[in-house]
Coordinates of C-alpha atoms in Angstrom, one line a residue:
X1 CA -1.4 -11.1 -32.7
X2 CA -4.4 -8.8 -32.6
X3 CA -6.4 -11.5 -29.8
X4 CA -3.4 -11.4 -27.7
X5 CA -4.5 -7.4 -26.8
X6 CA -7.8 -8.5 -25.3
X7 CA -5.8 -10.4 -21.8
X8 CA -7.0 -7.9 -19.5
X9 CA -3.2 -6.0 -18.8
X10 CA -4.2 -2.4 -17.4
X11 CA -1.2 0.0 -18.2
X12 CA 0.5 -0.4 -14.6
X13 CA 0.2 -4.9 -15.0
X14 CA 1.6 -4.2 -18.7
X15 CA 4.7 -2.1 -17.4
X16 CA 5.4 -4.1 -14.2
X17 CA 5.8 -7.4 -16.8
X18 CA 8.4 -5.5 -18.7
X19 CA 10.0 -4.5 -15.6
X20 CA 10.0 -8.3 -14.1
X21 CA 12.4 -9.2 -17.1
X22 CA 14.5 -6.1 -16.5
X23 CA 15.2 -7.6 -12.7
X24 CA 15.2 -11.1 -14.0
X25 CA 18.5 -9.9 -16.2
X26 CA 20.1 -8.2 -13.3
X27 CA 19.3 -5.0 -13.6
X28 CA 20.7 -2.7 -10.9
X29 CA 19.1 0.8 -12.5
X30 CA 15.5 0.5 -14.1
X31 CA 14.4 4.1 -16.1
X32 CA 10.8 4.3 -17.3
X33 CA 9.6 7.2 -19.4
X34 CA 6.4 8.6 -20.2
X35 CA 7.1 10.9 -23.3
X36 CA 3.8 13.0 -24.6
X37 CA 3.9 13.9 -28.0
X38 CA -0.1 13.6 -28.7
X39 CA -0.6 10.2 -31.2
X40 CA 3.4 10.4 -31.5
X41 CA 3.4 9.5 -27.8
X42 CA 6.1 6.9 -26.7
X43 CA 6.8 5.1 -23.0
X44 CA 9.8 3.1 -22.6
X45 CA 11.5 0.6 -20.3
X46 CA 15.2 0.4 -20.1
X47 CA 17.3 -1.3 -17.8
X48 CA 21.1 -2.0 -17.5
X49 CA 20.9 -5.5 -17.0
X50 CA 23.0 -8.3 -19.2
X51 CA 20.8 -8.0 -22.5
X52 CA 20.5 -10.0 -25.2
X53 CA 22.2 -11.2 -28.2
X54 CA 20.6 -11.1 -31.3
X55 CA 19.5 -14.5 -31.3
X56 CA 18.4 -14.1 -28.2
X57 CA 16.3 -11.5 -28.8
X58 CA 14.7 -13.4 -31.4
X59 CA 13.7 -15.7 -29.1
X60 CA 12.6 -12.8 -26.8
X61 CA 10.3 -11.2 -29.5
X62 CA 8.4 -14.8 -29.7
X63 CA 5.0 -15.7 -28.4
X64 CA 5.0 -17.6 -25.8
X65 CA 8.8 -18.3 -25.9
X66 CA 9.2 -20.5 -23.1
X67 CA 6.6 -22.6 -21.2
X68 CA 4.9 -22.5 -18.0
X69 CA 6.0 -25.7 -17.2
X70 CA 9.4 -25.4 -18.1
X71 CA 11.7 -25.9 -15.2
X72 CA 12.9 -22.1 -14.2
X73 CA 16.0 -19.9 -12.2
X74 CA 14.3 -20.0 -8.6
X75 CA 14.7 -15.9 -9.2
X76 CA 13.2 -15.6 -12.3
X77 CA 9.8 -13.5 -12.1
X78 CA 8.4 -14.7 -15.7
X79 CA 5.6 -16.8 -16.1
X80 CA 4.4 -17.7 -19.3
X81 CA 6.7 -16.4 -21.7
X82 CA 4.3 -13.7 -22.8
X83 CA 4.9 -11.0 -20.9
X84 CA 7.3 -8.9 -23.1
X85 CA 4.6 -9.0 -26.4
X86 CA 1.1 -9.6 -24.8
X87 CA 2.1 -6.6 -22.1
X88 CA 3.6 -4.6 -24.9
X89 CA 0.7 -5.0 -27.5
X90 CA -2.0 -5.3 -24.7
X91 CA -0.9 -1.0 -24.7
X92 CA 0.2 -0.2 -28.0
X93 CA 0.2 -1.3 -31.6
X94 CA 4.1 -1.1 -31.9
X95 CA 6.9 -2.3 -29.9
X96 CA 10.7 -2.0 -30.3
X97 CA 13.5 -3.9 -28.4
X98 CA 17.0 -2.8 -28.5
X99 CA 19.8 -5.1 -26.4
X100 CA 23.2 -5.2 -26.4
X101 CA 25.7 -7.4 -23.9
X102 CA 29.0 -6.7 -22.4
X103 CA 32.3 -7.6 -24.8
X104 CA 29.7 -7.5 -27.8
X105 CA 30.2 -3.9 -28.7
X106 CA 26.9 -3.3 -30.9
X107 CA 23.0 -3.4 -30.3
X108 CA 20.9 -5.0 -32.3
X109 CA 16.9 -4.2 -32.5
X110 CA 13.3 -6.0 -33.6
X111 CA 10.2 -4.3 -34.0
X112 CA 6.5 -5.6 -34.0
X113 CA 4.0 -3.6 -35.9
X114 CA 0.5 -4.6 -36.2
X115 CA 0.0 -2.3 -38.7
X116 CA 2.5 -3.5 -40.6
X117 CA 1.0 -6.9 -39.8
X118 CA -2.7 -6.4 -41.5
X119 CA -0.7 -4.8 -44.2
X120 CA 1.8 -7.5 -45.4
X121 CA -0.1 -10.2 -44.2
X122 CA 2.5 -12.8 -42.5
X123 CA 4.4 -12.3 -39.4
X124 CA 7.4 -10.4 -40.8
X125 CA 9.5 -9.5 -37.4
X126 CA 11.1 -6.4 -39.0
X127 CA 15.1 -5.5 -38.4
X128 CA 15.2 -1.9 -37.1
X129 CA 18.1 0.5 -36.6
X130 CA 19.0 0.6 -32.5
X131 CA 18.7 4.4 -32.2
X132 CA 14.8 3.7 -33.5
X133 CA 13.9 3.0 -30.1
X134 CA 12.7 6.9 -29.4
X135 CA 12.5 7.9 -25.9
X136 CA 15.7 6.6 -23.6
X137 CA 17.7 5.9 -27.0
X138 CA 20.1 8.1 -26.0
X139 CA 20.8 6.5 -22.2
X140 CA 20.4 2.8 -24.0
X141 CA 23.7 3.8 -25.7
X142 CA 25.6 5.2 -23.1
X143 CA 25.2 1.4 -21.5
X144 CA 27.8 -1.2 -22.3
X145 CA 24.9 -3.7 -21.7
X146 CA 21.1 -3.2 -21.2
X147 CA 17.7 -3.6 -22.7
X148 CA 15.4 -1.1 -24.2
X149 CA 11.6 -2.1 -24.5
X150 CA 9.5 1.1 -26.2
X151 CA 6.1 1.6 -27.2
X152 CA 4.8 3.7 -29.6
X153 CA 1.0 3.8 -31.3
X154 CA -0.7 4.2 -28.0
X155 CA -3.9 3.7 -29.6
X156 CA -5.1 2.8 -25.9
X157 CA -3.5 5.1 -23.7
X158 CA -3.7 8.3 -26.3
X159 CA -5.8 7.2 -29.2
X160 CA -5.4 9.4 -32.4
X161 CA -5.0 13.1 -31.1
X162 CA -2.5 16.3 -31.7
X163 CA -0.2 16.9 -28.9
X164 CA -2.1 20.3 -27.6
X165 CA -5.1 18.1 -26.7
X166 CA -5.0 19.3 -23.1
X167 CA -7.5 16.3 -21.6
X168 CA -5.8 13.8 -23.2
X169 CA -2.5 15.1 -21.9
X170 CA -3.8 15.2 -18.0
X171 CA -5.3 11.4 -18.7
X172 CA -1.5 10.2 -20.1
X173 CA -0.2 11.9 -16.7
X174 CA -2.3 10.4 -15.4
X175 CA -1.3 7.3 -16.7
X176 CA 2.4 8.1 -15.6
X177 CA 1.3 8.6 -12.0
X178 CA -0.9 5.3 -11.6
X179 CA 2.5 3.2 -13.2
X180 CA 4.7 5.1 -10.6
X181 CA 2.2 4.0 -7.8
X182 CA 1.8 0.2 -8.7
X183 CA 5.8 0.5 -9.2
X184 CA 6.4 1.6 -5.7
X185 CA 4.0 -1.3 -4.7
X186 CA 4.9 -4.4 -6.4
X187 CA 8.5 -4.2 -6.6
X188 CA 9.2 -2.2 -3.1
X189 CA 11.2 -5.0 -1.9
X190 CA 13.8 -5.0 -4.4
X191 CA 14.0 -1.4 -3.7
X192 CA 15.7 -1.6 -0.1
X193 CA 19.0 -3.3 1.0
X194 CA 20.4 -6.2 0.5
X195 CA 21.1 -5.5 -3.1
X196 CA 18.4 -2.3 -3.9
X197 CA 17.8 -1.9 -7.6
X198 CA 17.3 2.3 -8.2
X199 CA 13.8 3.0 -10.0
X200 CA 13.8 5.7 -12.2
X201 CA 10.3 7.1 -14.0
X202 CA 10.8 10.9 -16.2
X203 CA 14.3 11.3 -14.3
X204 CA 12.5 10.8 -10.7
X205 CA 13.2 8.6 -8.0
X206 CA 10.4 6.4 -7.3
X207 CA 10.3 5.6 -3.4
X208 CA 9.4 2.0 -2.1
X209 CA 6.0 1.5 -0.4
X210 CA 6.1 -0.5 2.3
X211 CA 2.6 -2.0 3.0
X212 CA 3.4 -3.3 6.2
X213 CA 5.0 -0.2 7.8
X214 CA 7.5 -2.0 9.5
X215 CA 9.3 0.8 10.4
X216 CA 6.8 2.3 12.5
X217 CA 7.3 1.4 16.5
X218 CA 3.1 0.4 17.2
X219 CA 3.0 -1.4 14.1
X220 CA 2.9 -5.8 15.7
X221 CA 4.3 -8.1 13.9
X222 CA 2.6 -11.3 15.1
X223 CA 4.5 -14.8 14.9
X224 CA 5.3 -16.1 11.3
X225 CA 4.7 -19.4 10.4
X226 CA 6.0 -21.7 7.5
X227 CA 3.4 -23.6 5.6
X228 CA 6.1 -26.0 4.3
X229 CA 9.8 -25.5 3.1
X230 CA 8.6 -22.7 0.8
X231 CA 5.6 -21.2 1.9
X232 CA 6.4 -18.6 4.6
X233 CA 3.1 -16.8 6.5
X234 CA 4.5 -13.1 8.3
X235 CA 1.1 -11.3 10.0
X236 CA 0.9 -7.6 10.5
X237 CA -1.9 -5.1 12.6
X238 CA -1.1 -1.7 11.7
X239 CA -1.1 1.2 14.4
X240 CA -4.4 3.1 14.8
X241 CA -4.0 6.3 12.5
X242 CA -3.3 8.6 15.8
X243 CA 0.2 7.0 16.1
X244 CA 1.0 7.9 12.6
X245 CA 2.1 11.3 11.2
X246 CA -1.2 11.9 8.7
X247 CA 1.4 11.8 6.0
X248 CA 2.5 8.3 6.9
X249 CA -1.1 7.4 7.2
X250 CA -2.2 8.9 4.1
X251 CA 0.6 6.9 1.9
X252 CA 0.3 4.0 4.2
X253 CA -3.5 3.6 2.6
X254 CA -2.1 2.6 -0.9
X255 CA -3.0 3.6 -4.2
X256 CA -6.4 2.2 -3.9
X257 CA -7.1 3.1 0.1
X258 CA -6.8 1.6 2.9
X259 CA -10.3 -0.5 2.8
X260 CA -8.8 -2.1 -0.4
X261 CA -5.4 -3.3 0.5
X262 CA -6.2 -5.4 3.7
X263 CA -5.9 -9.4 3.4
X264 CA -2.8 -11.1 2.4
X265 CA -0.4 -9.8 0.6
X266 CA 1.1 -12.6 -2.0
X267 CA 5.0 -12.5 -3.1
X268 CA 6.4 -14.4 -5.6
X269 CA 10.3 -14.4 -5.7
X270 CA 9.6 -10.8 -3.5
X271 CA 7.6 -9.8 -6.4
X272 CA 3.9 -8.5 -5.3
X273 CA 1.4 -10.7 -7.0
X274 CA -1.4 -9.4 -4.5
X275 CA -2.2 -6.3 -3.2
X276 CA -4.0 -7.3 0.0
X277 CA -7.0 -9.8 -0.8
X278 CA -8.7 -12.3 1.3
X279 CA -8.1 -15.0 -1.6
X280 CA -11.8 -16.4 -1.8
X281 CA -11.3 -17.7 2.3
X282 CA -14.8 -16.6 3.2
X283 CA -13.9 -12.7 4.7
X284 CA -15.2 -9.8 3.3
X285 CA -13.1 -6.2 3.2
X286 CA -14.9 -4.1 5.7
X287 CA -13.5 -0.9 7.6
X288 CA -12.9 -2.7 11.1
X289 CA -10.4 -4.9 9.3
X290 CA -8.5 -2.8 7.1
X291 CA -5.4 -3.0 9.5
X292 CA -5.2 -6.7 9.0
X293 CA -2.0 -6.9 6.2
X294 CA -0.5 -10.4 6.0
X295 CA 2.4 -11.4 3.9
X296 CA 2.7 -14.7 2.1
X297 CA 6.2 -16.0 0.3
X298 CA 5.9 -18.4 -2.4
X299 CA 9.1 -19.5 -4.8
X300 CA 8.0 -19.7 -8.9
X301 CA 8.1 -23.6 -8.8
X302 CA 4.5 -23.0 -7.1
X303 CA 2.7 -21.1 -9.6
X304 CA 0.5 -24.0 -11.2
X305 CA -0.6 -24.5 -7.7
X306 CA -1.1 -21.2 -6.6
X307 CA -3.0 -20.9 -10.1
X308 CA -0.9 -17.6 -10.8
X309 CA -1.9 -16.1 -13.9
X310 CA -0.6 -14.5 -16.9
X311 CA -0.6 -11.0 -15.4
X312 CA 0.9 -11.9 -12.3
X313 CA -2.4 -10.1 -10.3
X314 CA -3.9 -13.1 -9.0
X315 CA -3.4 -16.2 -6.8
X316 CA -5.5 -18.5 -5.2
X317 CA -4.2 -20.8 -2.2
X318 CA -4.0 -24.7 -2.5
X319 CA -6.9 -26.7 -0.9
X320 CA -4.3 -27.8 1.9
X321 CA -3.5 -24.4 3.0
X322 CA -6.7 -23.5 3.4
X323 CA -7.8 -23.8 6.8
X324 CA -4.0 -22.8 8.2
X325 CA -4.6 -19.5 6.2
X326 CA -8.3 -18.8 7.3
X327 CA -7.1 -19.4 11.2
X328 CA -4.3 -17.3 10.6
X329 CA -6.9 -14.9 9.1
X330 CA -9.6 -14.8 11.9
X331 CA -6.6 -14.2 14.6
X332 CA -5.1 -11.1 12.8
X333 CA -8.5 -9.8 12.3
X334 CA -9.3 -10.1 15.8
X335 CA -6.5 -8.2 16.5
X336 CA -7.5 -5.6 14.1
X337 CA -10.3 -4.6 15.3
X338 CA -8.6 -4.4 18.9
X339 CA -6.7 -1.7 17.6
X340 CA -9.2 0.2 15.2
X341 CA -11.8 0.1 18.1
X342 CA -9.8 0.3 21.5
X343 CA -6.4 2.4 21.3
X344 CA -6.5 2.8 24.3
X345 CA -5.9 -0.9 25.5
X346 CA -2.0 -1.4 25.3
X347 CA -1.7 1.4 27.6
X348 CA -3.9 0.5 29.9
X349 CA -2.8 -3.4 29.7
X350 CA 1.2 -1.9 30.4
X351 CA -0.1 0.0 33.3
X352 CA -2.3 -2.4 35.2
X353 CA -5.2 0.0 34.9
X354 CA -8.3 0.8 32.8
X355 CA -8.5 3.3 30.2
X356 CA -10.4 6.1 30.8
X357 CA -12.9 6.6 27.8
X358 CA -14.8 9.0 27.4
X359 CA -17.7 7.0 25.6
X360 CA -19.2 3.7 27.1
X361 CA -20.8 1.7 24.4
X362 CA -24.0 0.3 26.0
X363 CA -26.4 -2.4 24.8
X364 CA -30.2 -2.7 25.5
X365 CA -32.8 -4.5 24.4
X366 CA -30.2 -6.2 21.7
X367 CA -29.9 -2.0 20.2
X368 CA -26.8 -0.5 20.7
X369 CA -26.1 3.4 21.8
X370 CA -23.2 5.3 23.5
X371 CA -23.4 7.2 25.8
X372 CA -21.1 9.6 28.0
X373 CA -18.8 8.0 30.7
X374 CA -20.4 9.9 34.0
X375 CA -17.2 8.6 35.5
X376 CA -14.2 10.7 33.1
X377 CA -12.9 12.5 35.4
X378 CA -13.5 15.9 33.8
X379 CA -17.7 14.8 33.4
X380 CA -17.1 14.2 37.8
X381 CA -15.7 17.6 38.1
X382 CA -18.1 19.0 36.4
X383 CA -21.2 17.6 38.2
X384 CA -19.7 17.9 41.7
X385 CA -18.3 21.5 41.2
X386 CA -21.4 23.1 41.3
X387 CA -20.5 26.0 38.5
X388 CA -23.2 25.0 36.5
X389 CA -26.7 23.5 37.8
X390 CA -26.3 19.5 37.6
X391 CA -30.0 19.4 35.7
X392 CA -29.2 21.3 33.1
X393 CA -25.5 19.3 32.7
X394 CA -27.7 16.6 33.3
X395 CA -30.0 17.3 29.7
X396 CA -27.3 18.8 28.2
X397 CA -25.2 15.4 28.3
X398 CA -28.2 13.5 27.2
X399 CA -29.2 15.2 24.5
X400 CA -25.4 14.8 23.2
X401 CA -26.0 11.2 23.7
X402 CA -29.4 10.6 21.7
X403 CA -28.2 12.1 18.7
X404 CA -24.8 11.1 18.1
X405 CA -25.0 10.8 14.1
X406 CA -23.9 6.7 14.3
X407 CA -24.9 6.3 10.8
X408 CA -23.2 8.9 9.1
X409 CA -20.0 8.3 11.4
X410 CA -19.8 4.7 9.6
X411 CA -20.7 6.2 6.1
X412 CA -18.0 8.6 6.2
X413 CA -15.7 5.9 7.4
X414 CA -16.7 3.4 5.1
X415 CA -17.3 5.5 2.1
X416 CA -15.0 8.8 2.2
X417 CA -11.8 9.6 2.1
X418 CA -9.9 8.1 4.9
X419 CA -9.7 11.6 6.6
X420 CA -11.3 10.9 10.1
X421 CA -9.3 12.9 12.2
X422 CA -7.5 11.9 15.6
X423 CA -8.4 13.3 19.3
X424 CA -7.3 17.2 19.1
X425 CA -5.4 16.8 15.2
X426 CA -6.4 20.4 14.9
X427 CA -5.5 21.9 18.5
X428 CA -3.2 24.3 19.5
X429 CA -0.7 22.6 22.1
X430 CA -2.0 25.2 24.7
X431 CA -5.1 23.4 24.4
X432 CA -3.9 19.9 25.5
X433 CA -2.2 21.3 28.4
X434 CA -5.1 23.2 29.4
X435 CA -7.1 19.9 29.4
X436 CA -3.9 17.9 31.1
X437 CA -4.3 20.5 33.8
X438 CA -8.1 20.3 34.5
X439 CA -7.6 16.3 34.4
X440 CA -5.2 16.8 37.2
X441 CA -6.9 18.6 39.5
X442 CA -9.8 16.5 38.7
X443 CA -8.0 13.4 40.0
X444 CA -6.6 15.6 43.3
X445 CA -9.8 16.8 44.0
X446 CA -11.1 12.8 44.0
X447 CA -8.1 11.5 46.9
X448 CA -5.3 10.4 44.3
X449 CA -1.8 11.2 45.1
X450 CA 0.6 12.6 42.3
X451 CA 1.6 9.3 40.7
X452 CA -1.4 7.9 40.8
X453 CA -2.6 11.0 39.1
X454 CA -0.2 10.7 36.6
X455 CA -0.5 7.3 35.7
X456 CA -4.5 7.9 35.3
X457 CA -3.4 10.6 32.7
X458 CA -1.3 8.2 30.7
X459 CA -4.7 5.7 30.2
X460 CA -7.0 8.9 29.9
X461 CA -8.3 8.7 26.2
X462 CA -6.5 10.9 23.8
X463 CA -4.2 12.3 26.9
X464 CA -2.2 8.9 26.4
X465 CA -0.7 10.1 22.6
X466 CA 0.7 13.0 24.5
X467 CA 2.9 11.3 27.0
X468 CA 5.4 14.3 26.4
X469 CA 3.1 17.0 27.3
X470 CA 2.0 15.5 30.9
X471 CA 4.5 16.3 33.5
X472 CA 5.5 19.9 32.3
X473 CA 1.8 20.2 32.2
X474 CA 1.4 20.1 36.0
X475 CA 4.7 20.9 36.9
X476 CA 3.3 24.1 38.9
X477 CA 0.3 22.4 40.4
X478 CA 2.3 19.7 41.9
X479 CA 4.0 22.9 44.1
X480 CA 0.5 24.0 44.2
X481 CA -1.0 20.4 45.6
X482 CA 2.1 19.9 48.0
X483 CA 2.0 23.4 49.7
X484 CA -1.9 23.2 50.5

């Protein structure tokens, strides 16, 4: 029992196991709690699913109770029949399971202690009282029918310390936190309609995440395809952070950022198997990509081929969906990088116009610099006005240009936080309109008429996210423009 602790379950894999069985019985509420009490620390599962009889849960408490190859309910999420011990024992040196099933009228309870184990020498399965279960005993019996898995000897998670051990406190919150995430992640599917099962962790909802943002307007879904019968492809290009709120785009990252989770997102049954991964298919993870998210289906009856393994965090794709997925691949990058680079583009593509940028990426000499577009309309004004000597603009503009800092831009992209910042996050609305304005006249002053004005405003980097602001904008200078 002792080797089946080194399979490489972290805490969040080892809880997500006990929760596939809870979903697998037909749970409809799922409760996880995280009780510190120093070394007499507990975390439990319970679930109001249909439970188990007794000899049932004897079979339950089993290693490796059923096989992989054992023909399976299309929606179970098990795999190997070790999830409920090697996740249990993978965390902590004793686990209890309570059941009971509707009509039955009692619960019934086995505990594995590996203590107990080294002790008496022999796989005894001891017969504990129901109520021993600690943590969510008193919810377990409230239920006419449900499951109760709870650990206690956290040697891994809390180790052998007194309850006022304040670091080891913030490192099992810790703990609690990183479970809630992976929660959110892995089973956010089962947590929307049809049929939404309510997650529960210390008496707090836990809220779906939705990797695909597929209730934001910019985000494309581009055209699914189906591999075969079972094997359904959905691509995704996330919108370019300035069309998200930075809340939506700060949660839409993940918990491991937004660099991490691009790739292809593998469901078994709905179940997440992969949290964004380009599955050995020749791409690397670089920041240009990381709005490339791309949803695979597969049903259980493909996990020898998909090579799933015991923890359910890993898949690889069949030799003859290869290619099919690497195409698929290259196209969504493509489109990707469209967005992460040029925002700018659908607008201008809806409009029949260009963009106005107000960088021009140039190439010489096979070296690449930027430098300022002479031709934004607010550079023009400003050379043709006269208010300020046209050499001096002149240097000034080019010594902007030589040392834009290219390299630590890219660091702090690739490397921080994920806190770039869009065009004017941090200005006052008076601002904008005060730039609108000077646009406008700008595009007067050069011959264009009030629509075609207008239309050059809504293609005019970062003026384009703030369609709302434009007409009141220059509401008074049209009067202006029409009585001159």
């Amino acid at each position: 029992m002792e080797s089946l602790r080194a399979t490489g379950y972290s805490l969040p894999d080892a809880v997500a196991d006990l929760i596939d069985n809870s979903i697998t019985a037909g749970a409809s509420n799922i409760w996880l709690d995280f009780h510190w009490a120093g070394t007499d620390s507990r975390v439990s599962v319970l679930d109001d699913g249909r439970g188990m009889s007794e000899q049932e849960l004897i079979a339950a408490m089993k290693v490796g109770s059923k096989s992989p190859l054992e023909e399976r309910a299309s929606s179970d999420l098990g795999r190997y029949g070790l999830g409920l011990k090697t996740a249990s024992i993978s965390q902590a040196r004793a686990v209890t399971v309570a059941s009971k099933v509707t009509g039955d009228g009692r619960a019934v309870a086995r505990r594995w202690d590996l203590d107990h184990l080294a002790t008496v020498g022999d796989w005894q399965l001891l017969h504990v009282p129901p109520e021993s279960g600690g943590v969510g005993s008193e919810r377990f019996a409230e239920l006419t029918h449900g499951t109760l898995v709870s650990w206690d000897k956290l040697d891994r998670l809390v180790g052998d310390v007194g309850p006022d051990n304040e670091r080891a406190r913030q490192l099992f919150l810790d703990g609690l936190r990183a479970v809630e995430e992976h929660v959110a992640m892995v089973f956010h599917r089962f947590m929307v309609p049809p049929n939404p099962i309510s997650f529960w962790i210390n008496g707090q909802s836990i809220r779906p995440w939705d990797p695909f943002l597929a209730d934001e307007p910019p985000t494309q879904r581009l055209s699914s395809e189906v591999l075969d019968p079972q094997v359904t492809v959905i691509p995704y290009v996330l919108p370019h952070h300035s069309r998200l709120s930075p809340d939506t785009h700060r949660v839409a990252g993940g918990p491991a950022g937004w660099n991490a989770h691009q790739g292809f997102y593998v469901y078994r049954n709905r179940r997440l198997l992969v949290p964004g991964d380009w599955l050995g298919l020749g791409f690397v993870k670089e920041e240009h990509y990381k709005l490339a998210r791309i949803q695979i289906d597969l049903p259980n009856s493909l996990d020898h081929e998909w090579e799933i393994d015991v923890r359910k965090s890993q898949a690889r794709p069949p030799l003859r969906y290869r290619d099919t997925l690497r195409r698929i691949a290259r196209a969504v990058r493509q489109r990707a990088v469209d967005v992460y680079r040029h925002r700018g583009k659908s607008i201008a593509r809806s409009t029949g116009r260009n963009s106005t940028f107000v960088w021009t990426r140039r190439v010489r000499e096979k070296k690449v610099s930027y430098v300022i577009n002479r031709g934004h309309p607010l550079v023009e004004d400003a050379l043709a006005s006269g208010s300020v000597e046209t050499g001096r603009l002149r240097q000034l503009l080019r010594l902007i240009e030589e040392y834009v800092p290219i390299q630590q831009i890219w660091v702090d992209l690739a490397e921080g936080d994920e806190s770039e910042s869009a065009p004017f996050d941090s200005a006052e609305e008076r601002e904008v309109i005060e730039l609108i304005r000077a646009l406008y006249v700008g595009f007067i002053r050069a011959g264009l008429t009030h629509t075609e004005a207008l239309e050059r405003l809504g293609v005019t980097e970062a003026i384009g996210d703030r369609f709302e602001l434009i007409e009141p904008a220059v509401e008074d200078l049209l009067e202006e423009t029409v009585h001159e």
